[in-house]
XYZ file of N, CA and C in Angstrom:
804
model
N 88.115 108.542 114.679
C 88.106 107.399 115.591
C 88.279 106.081 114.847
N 88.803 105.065 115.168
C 89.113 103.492 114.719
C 87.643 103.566 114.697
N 87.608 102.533 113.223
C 85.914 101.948 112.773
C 85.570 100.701 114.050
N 86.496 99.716 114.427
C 86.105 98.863 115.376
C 87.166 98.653 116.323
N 87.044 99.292 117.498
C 87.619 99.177 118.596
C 87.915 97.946 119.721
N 86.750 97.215 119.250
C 86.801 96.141 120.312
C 87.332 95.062 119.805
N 87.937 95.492 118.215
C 88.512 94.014 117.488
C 87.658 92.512 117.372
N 87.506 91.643 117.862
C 87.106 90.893 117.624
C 85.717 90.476 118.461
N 84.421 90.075 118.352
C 83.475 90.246 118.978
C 83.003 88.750 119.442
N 81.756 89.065 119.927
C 81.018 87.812 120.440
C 79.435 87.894 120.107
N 78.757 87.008 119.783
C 77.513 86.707 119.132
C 76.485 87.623 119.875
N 75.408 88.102 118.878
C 74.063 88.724 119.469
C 72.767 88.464 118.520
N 73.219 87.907 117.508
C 72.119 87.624 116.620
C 70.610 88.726 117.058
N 70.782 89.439 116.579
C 69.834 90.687 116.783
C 70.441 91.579 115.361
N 69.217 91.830 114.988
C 69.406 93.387 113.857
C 69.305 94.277 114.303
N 69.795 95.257 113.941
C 69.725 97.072 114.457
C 69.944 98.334 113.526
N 68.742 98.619 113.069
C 69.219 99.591 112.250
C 68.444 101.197 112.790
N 69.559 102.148 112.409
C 69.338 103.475 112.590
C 68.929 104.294 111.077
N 68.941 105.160 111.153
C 68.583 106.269 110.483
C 69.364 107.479 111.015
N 70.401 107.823 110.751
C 71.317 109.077 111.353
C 71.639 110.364 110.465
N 70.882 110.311 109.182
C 71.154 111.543 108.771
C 70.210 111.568 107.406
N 69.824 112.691 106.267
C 69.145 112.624 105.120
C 69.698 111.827 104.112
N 71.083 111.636 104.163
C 72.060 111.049 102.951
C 73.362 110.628 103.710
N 74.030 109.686 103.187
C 75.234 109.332 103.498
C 76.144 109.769 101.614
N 77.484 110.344 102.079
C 77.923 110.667 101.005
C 78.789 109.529 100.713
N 78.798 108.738 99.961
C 78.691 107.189 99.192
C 80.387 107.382 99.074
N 80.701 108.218 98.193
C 82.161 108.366 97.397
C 83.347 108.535 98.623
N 82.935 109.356 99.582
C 83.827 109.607 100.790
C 83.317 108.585 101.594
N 82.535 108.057 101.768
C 82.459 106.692 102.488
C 83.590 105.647 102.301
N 82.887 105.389 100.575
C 83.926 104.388 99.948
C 85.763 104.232 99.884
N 85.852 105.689 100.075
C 87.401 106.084 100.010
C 87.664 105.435 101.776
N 87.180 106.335 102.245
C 87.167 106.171 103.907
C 87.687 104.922 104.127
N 87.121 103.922 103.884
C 86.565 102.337 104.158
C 88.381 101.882 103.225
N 88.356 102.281 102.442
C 89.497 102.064 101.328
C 90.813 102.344 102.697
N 91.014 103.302 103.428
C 91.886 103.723 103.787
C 91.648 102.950 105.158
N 90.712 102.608 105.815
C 91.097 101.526 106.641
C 91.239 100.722 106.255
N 91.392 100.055 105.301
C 91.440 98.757 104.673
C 90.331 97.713 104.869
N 88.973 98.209 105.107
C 88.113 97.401 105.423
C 87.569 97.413 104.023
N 87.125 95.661 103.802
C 86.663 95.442 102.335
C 85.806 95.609 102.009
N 85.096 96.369 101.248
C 83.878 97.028 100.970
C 83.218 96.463 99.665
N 82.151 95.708 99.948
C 81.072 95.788 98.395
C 79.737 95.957 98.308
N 79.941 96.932 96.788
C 78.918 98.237 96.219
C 77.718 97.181 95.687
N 76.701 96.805 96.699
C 75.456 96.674 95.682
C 74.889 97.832 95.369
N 73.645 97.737 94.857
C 72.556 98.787 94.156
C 72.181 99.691 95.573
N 72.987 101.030 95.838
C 72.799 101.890 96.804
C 73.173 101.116 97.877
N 73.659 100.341 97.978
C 74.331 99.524 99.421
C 75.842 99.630 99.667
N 75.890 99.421 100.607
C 77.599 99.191 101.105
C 77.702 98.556 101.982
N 78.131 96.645 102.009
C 78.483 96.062 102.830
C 79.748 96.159 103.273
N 79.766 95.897 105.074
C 80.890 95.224 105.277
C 80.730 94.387 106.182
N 82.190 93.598 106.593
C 82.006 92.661 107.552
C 82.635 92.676 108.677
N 82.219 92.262 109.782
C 83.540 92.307 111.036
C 83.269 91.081 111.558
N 84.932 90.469 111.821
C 85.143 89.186 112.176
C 84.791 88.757 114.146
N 84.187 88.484 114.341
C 84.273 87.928 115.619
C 84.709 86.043 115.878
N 84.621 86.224 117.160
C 85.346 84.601 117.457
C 84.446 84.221 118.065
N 84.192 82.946 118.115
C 83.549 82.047 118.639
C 83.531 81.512 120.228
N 82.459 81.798 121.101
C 82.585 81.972 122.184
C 81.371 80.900 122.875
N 80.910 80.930 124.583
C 80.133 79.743 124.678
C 78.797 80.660 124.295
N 78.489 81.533 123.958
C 77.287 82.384 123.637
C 76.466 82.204 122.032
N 77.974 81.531 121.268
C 77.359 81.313 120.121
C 76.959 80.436 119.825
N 75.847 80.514 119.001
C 74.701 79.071 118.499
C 75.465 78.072 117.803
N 75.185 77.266 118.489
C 75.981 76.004 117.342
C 74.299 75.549 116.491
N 75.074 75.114 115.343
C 74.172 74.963 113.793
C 74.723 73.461 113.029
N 73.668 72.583 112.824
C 73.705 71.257 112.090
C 74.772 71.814 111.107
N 75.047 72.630 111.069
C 75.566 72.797 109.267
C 76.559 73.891 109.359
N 77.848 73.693 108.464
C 79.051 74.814 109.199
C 78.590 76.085 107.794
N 77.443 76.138 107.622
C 77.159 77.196 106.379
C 77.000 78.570 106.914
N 77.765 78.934 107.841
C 76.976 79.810 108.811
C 78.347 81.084 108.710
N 78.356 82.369 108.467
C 79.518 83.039 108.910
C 79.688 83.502 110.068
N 81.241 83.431 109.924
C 81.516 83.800 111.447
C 82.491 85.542 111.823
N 81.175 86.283 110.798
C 81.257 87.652 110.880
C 79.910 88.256 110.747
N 80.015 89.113 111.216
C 78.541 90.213 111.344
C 78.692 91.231 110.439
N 77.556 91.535 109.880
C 77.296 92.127 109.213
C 76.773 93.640 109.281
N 77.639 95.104 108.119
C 76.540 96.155 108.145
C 76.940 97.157 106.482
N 74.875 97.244 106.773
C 74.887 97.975 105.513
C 74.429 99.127 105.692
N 75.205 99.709 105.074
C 75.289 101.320 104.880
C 74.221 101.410 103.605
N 73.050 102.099 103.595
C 72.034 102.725 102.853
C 72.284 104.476 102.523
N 72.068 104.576 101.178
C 72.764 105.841 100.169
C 71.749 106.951 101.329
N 70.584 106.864 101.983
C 69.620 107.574 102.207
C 69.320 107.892 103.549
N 70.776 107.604 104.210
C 71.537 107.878 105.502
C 71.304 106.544 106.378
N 70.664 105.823 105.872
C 70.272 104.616 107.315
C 71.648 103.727 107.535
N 71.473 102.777 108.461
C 72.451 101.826 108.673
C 71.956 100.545 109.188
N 71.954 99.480 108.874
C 71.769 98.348 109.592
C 72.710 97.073 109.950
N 72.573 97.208 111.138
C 73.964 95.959 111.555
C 73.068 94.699 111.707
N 73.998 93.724 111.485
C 73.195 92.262 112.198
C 74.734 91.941 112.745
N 74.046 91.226 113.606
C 74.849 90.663 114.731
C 76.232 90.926 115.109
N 76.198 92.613 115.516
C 77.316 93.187 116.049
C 76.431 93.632 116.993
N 77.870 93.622 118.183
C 77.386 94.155 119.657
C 77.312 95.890 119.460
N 76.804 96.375 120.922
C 76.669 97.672 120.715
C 77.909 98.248 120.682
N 78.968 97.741 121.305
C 80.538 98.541 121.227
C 80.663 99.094 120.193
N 80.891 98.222 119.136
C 80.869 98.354 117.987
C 80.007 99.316 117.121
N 78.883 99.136 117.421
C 77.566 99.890 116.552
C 77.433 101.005 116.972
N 78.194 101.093 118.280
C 78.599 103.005 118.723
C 79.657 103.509 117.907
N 80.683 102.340 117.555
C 81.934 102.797 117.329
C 82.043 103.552 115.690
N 80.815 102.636 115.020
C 80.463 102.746 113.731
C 79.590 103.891 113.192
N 78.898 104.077 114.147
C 77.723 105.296 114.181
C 79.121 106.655 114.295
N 80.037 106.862 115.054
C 80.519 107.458 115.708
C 81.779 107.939 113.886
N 82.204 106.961 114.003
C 82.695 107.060 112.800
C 82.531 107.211 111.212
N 80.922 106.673 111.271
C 79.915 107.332 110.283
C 80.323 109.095 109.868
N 79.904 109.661 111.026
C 79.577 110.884 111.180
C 79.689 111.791 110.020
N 81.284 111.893 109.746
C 81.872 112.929 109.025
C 81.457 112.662 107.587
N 80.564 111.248 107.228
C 80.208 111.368 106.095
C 78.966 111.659 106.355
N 77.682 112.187 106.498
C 76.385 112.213 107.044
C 76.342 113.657 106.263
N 74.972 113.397 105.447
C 74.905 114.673 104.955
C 73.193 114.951 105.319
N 73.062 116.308 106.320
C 71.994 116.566 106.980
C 71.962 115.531 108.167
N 72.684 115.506 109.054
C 72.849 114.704 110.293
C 72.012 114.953 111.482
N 71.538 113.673 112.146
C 70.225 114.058 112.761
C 70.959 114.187 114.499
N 69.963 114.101 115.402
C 70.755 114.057 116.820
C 71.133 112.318 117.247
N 72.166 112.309 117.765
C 72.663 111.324 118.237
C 71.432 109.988 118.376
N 70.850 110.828 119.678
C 70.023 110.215 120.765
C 68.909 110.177 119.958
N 68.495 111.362 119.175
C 67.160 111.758 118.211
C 66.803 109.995 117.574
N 67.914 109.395 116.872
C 68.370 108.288 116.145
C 68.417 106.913 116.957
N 68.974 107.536 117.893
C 68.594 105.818 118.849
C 67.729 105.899 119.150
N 66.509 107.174 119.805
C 65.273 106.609 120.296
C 64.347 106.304 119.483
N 64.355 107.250 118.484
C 62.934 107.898 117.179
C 63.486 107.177 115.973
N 64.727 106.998 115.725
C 65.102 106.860 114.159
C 65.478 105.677 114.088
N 64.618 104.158 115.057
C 65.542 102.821 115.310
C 64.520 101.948 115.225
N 65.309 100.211 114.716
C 63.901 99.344 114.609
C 65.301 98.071 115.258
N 64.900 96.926 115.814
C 65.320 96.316 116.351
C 64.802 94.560 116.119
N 65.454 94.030 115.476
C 64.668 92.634 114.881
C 65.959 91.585 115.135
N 64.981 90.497 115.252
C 65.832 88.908 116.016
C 65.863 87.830 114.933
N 67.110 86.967 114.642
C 67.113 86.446 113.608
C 67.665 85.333 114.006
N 67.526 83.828 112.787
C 68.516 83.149 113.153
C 68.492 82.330 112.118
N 69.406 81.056 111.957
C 69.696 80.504 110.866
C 68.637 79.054 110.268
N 68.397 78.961 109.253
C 67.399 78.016 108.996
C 67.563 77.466 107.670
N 67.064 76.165 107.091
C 67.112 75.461 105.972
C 66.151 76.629 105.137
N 65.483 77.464 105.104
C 64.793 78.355 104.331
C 64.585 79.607 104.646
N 64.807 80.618 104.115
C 64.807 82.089 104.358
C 63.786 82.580 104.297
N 62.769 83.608 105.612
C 61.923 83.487 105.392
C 61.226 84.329 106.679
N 60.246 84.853 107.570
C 60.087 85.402 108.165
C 58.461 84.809 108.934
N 59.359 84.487 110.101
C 58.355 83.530 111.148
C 57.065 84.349 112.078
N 56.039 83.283 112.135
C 55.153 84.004 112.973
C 54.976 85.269 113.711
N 56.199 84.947 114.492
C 56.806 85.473 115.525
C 57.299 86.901 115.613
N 57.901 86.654 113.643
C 58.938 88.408 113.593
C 60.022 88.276 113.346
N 60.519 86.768 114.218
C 61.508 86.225 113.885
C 61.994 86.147 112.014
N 63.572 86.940 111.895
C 63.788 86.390 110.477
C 64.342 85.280 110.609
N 64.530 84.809 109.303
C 65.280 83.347 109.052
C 66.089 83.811 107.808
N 67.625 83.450 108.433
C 68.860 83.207 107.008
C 69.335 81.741 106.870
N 68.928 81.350 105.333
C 69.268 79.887 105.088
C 70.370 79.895 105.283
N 70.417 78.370 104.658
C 71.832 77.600 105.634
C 71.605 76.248 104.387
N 73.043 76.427 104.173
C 72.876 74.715 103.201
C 72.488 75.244 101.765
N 72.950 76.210 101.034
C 72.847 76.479 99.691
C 74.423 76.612 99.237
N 74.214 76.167 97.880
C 75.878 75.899 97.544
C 75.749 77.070 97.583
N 75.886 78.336 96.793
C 76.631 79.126 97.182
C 76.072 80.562 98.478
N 76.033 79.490 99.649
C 75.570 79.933 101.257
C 75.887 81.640 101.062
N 76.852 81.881 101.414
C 77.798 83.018 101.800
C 77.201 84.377 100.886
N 77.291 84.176 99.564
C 76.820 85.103 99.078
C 75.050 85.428 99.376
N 74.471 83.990 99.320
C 72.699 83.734 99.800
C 72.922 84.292 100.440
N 73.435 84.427 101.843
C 72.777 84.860 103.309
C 73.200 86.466 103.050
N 74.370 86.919 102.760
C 73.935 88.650 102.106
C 72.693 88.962 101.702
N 72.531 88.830 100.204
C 71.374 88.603 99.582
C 70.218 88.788 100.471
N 70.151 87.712 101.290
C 69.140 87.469 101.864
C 68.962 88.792 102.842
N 70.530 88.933 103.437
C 70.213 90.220 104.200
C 69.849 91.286 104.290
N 70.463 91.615 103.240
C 70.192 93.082 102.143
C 68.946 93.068 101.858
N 68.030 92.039 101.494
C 66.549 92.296 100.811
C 65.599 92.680 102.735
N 65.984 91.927 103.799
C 65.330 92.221 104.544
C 65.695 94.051 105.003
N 67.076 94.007 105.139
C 68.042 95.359 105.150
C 66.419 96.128 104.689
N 67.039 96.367 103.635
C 65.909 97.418 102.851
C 64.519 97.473 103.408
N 63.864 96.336 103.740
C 62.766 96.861 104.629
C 62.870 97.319 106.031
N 63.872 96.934 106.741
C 63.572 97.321 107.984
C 64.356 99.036 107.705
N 65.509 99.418 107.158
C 65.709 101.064 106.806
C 64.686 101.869 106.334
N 63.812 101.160 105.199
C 62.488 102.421 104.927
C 61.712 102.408 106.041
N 61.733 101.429 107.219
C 61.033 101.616 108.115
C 61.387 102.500 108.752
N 62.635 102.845 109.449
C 63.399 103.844 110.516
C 63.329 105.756 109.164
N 63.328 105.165 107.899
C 63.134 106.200 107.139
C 61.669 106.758 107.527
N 60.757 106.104 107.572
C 59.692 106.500 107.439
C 59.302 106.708 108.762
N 60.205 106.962 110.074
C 59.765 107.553 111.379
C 60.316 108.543 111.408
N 61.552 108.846 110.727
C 62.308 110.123 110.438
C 60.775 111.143 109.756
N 60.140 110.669 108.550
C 58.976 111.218 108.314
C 58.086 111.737 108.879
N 57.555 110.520 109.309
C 56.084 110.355 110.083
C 56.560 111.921 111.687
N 57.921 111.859 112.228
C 58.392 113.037 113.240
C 58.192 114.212 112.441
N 58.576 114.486 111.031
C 58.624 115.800 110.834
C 57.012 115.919 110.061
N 56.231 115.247 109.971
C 54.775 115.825 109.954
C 54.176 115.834 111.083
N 54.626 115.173 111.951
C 53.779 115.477 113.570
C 54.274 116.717 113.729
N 55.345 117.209 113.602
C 55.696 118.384 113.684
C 55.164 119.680 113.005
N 55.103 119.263 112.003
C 54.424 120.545 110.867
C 52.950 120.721 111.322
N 52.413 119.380 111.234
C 50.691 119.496 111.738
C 50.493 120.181 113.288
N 51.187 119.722 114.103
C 51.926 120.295 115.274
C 51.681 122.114 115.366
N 52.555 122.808 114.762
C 52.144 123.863 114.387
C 51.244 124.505 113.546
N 50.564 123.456 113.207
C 49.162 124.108 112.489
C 47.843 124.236 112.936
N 47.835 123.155 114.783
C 46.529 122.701 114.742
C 46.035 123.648 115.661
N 46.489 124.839 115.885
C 45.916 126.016 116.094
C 44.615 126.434 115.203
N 45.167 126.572 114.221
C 44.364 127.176 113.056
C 43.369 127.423 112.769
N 42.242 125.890 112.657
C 41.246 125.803 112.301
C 40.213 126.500 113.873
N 40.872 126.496 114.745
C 39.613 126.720 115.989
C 40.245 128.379 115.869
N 40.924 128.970 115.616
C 41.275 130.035 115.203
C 39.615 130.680 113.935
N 40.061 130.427 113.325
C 39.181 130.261 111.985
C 37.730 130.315 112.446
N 37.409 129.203 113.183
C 36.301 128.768 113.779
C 35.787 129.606 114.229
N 36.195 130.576 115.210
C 36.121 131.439 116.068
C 35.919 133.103 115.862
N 36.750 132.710 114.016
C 36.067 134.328 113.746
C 37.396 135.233 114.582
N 38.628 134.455 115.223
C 39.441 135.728 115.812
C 40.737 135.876 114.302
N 41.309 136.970 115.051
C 42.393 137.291 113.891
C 43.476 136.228 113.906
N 43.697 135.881 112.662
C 45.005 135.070 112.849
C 46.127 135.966 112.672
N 47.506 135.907 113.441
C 48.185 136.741 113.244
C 49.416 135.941 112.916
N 49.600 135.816 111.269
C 50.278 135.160 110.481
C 50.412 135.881 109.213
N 51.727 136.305 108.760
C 51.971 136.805 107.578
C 52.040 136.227 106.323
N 51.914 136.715 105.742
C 52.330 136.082 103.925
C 53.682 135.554 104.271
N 54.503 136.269 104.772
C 56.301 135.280 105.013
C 55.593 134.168 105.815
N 55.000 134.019 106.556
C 55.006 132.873 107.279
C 54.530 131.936 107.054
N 52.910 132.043 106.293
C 52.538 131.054 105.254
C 53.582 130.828 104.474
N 54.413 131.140 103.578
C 55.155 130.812 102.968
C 56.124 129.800 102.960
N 56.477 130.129 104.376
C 57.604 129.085 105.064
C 56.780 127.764 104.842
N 56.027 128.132 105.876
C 55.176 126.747 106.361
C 54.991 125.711 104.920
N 54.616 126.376 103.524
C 54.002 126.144 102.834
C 55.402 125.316 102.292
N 56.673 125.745 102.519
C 57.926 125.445 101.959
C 58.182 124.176 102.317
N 57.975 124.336 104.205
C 58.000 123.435 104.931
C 57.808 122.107 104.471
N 56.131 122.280 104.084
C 55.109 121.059 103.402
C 55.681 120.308 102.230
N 56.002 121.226 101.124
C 56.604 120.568 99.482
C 58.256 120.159 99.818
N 59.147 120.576 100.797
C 60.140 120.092 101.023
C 59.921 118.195 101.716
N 58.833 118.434 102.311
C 58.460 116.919 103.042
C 57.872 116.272 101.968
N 57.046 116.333 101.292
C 56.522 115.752 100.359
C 57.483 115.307 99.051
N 58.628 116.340 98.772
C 59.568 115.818 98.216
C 60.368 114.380 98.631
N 60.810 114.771 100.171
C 61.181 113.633 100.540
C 60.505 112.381 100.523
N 59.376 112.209 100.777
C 58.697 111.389 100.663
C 58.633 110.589 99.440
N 58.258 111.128 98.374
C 58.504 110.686 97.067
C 60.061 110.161 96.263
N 60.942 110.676 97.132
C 62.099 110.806 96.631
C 62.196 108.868 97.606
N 62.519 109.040 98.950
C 62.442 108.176 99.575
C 61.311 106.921 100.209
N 60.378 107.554 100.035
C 59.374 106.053 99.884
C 58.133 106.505 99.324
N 58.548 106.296 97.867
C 57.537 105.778 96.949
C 56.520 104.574 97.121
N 55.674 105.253 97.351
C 54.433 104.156 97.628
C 54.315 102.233 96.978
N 54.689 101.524 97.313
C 54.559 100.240 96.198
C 55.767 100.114 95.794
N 57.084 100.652 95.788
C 58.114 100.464 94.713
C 58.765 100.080 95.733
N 59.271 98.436 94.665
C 60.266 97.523 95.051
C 61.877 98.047 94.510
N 62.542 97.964 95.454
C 64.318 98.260 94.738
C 64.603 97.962 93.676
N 64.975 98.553 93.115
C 65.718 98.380 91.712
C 66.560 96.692 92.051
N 67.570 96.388 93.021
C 68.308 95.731 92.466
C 67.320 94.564 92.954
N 66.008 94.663 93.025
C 65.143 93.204 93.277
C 64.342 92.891 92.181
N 64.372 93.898 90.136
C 63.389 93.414 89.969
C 63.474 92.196 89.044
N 65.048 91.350 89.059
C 65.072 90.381 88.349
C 65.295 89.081 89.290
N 64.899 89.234 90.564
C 65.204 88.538 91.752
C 63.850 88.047 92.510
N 63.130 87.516 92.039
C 61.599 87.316 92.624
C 61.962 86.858 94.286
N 62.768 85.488 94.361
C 62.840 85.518 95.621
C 63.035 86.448 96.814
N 64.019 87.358 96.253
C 64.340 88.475 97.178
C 63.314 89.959 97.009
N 62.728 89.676 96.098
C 61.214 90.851 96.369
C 60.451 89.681 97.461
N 60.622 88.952 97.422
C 59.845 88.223 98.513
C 59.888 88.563 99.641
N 60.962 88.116 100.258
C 61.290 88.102 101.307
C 61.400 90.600 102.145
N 61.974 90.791 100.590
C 61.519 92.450 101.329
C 59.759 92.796 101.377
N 59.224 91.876 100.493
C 57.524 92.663 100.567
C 57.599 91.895 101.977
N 58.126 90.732 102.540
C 57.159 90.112 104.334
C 57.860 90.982 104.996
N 58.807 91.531 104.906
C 59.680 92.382 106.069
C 58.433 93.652 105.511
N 58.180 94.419 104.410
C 57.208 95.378 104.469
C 55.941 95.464 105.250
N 55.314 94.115 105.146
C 54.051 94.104 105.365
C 54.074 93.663 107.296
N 55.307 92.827 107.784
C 55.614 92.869 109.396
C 55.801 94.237 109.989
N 56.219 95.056 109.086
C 56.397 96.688 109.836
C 55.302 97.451 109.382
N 53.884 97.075 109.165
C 53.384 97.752 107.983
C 53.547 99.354 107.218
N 54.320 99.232 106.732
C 55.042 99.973 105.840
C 53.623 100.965 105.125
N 53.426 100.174 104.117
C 52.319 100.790 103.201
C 51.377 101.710 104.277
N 50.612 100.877 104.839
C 49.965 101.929 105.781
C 50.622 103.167 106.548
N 51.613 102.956 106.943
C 52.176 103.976 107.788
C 52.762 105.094 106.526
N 52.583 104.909 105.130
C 53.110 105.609 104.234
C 51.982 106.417 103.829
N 50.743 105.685 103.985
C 49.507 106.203 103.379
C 48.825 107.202 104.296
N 49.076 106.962 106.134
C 48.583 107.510 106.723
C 49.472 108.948 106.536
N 50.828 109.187 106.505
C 52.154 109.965 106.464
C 51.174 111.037 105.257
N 50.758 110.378 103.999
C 50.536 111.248 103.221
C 49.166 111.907 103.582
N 48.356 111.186 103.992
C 47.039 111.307 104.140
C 47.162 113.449 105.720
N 48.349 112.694 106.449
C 48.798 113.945 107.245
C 48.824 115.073 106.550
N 49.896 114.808 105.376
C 50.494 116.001 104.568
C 49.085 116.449 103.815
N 47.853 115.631 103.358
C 46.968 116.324 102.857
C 45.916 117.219 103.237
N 46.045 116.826 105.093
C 45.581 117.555 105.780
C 46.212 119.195 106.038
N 46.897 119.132 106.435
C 48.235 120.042 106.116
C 48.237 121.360 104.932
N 47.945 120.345 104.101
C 48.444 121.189 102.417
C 46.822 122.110 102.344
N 45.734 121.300 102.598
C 44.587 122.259 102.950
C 44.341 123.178 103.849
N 45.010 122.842 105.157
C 45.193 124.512 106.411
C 45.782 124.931 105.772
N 46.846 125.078 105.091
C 48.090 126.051 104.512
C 47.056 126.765 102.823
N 46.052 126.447 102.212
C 45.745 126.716 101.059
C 44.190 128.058 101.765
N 43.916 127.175 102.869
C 42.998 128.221 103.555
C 43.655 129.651 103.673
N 44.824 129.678 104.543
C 45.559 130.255 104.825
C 46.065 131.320 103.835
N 46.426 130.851 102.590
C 46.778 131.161 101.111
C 45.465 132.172 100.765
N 44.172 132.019 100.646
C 43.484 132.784 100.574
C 42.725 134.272 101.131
């Protein structure tokens, strides 16, 4: 399918990012993107691009012409995606065309309802994240254009480990899900009727999630391409701590430790 169908767009200043699969395969992306001729650049596990829209009575007028007049989306190595200010035409059209690179691809719908975070932004003399929730992309730095990426990408990254970490937080409701039989089982003194294969699985189940976890959100760890960039660890620790991240990582593990003990009962 064409990457953007509707050609040229009209303003929504809204973020949107999904989570649509375990991995995006980077190299066939990059080629992909090459062969539409859409211009592609490689930060640290990122892949921007841009799409041009026109100026309509919907869009914000701004003291200051520092402002682009394209929307933005980044493709994350760890399957996520986040657009800013592209309409949904588009962000179907992109999801849609994603696809064939998606490695471990989740359900469509699974991704818009469960695997999605949705944030409102707009332009300001300082970058920065308001009371409200509201982000802020400066405006008025000599070199603007590249800032307001920058700027995007560092929030980017928090709001994707967020939609990462519901992709999570689903497949331990799930695992615990099938476990919480167990203990009133146990309790009860009746037979459990569960094999050594089946503990096994389950048990597979558990260290396959816990892999992910570690692999994809490491407790405390800031991106690599933020740690010579103080400002932009900034601005991703307030996008962390508005979604609270840490907690929802601690509770995620705190699940799996519940978990890893029915399954060790079980083991015995």
């Amino acid at each position: 399918p064409s990457l953007f169908p509707s050609g040229m767009r009209t303003n929504a200043q809204s973020l949107t990012a999904y989570c649509t699969s375990d991995n995006y395969d980077f190299d066939r992306l990059l080629k992909a993107l090459q062969k539409e001729r859409v211009a592609a650049v490689y930060f640290a596990e990122v892949i921007h691009i841009a799409i041009p829209r026109t100026q309509s009575p919907a869009t914000p007028s701004h003291d200051n012409g520092n402002v682009s007049d394209e929307g933005d989306v980044f493709f994350f190595k760890d399957g996520c995606v986040v657009f800013w200010d592209v309409p949904q035409e588009d962000m179907t059209a992109v999801l849609d065309w994603l696809r064939p690179y998606e490695i471990g691809s989740y359900g469509r719908q699974e991704s818009i309802d469960d695997f999605s975070e949705i944030a409102y932004f707009r332009y300001g003399h300082q970058a920065g994240l308001m009371p409200s929730g509201e982000l802020v992309i400066s405006i008025g730095n000599q070199n603007w254009a590249r800032t307001q990426i920058l700027e995007k990408i560092a929030f980017s990254y928090g709001v994707q480990r967020s939609v990462k970490v519901s992709v999570m937080e689903g497949m331990a409701d799930s695992l615990i899900s099938s476990l919480k039989h167990i203990p009133d089982i146990l309790t009860e003194k009746r037979a459990l009727n569960m094999d050594q294969r089946s503990v096994m699985k389950v048990m597979g189940r558990l260290l396959a999630l816990r892999a992910l976890i570690n692999l994809h959100l490491p407790l405390g760890e800031t991106p690599e391409a933020y740690w010579e960039e103080p400002w932009l660890e900034e601005l991703y620790h307030k996008m962390s701590r508005e979604l609270d991240l840490t907690a929802r990582i601690r509770t995620l593990n705190r699940k799996l430790d519940y978990a890893h003990q029915v399954v060790e009962v079980l083991r015995t």
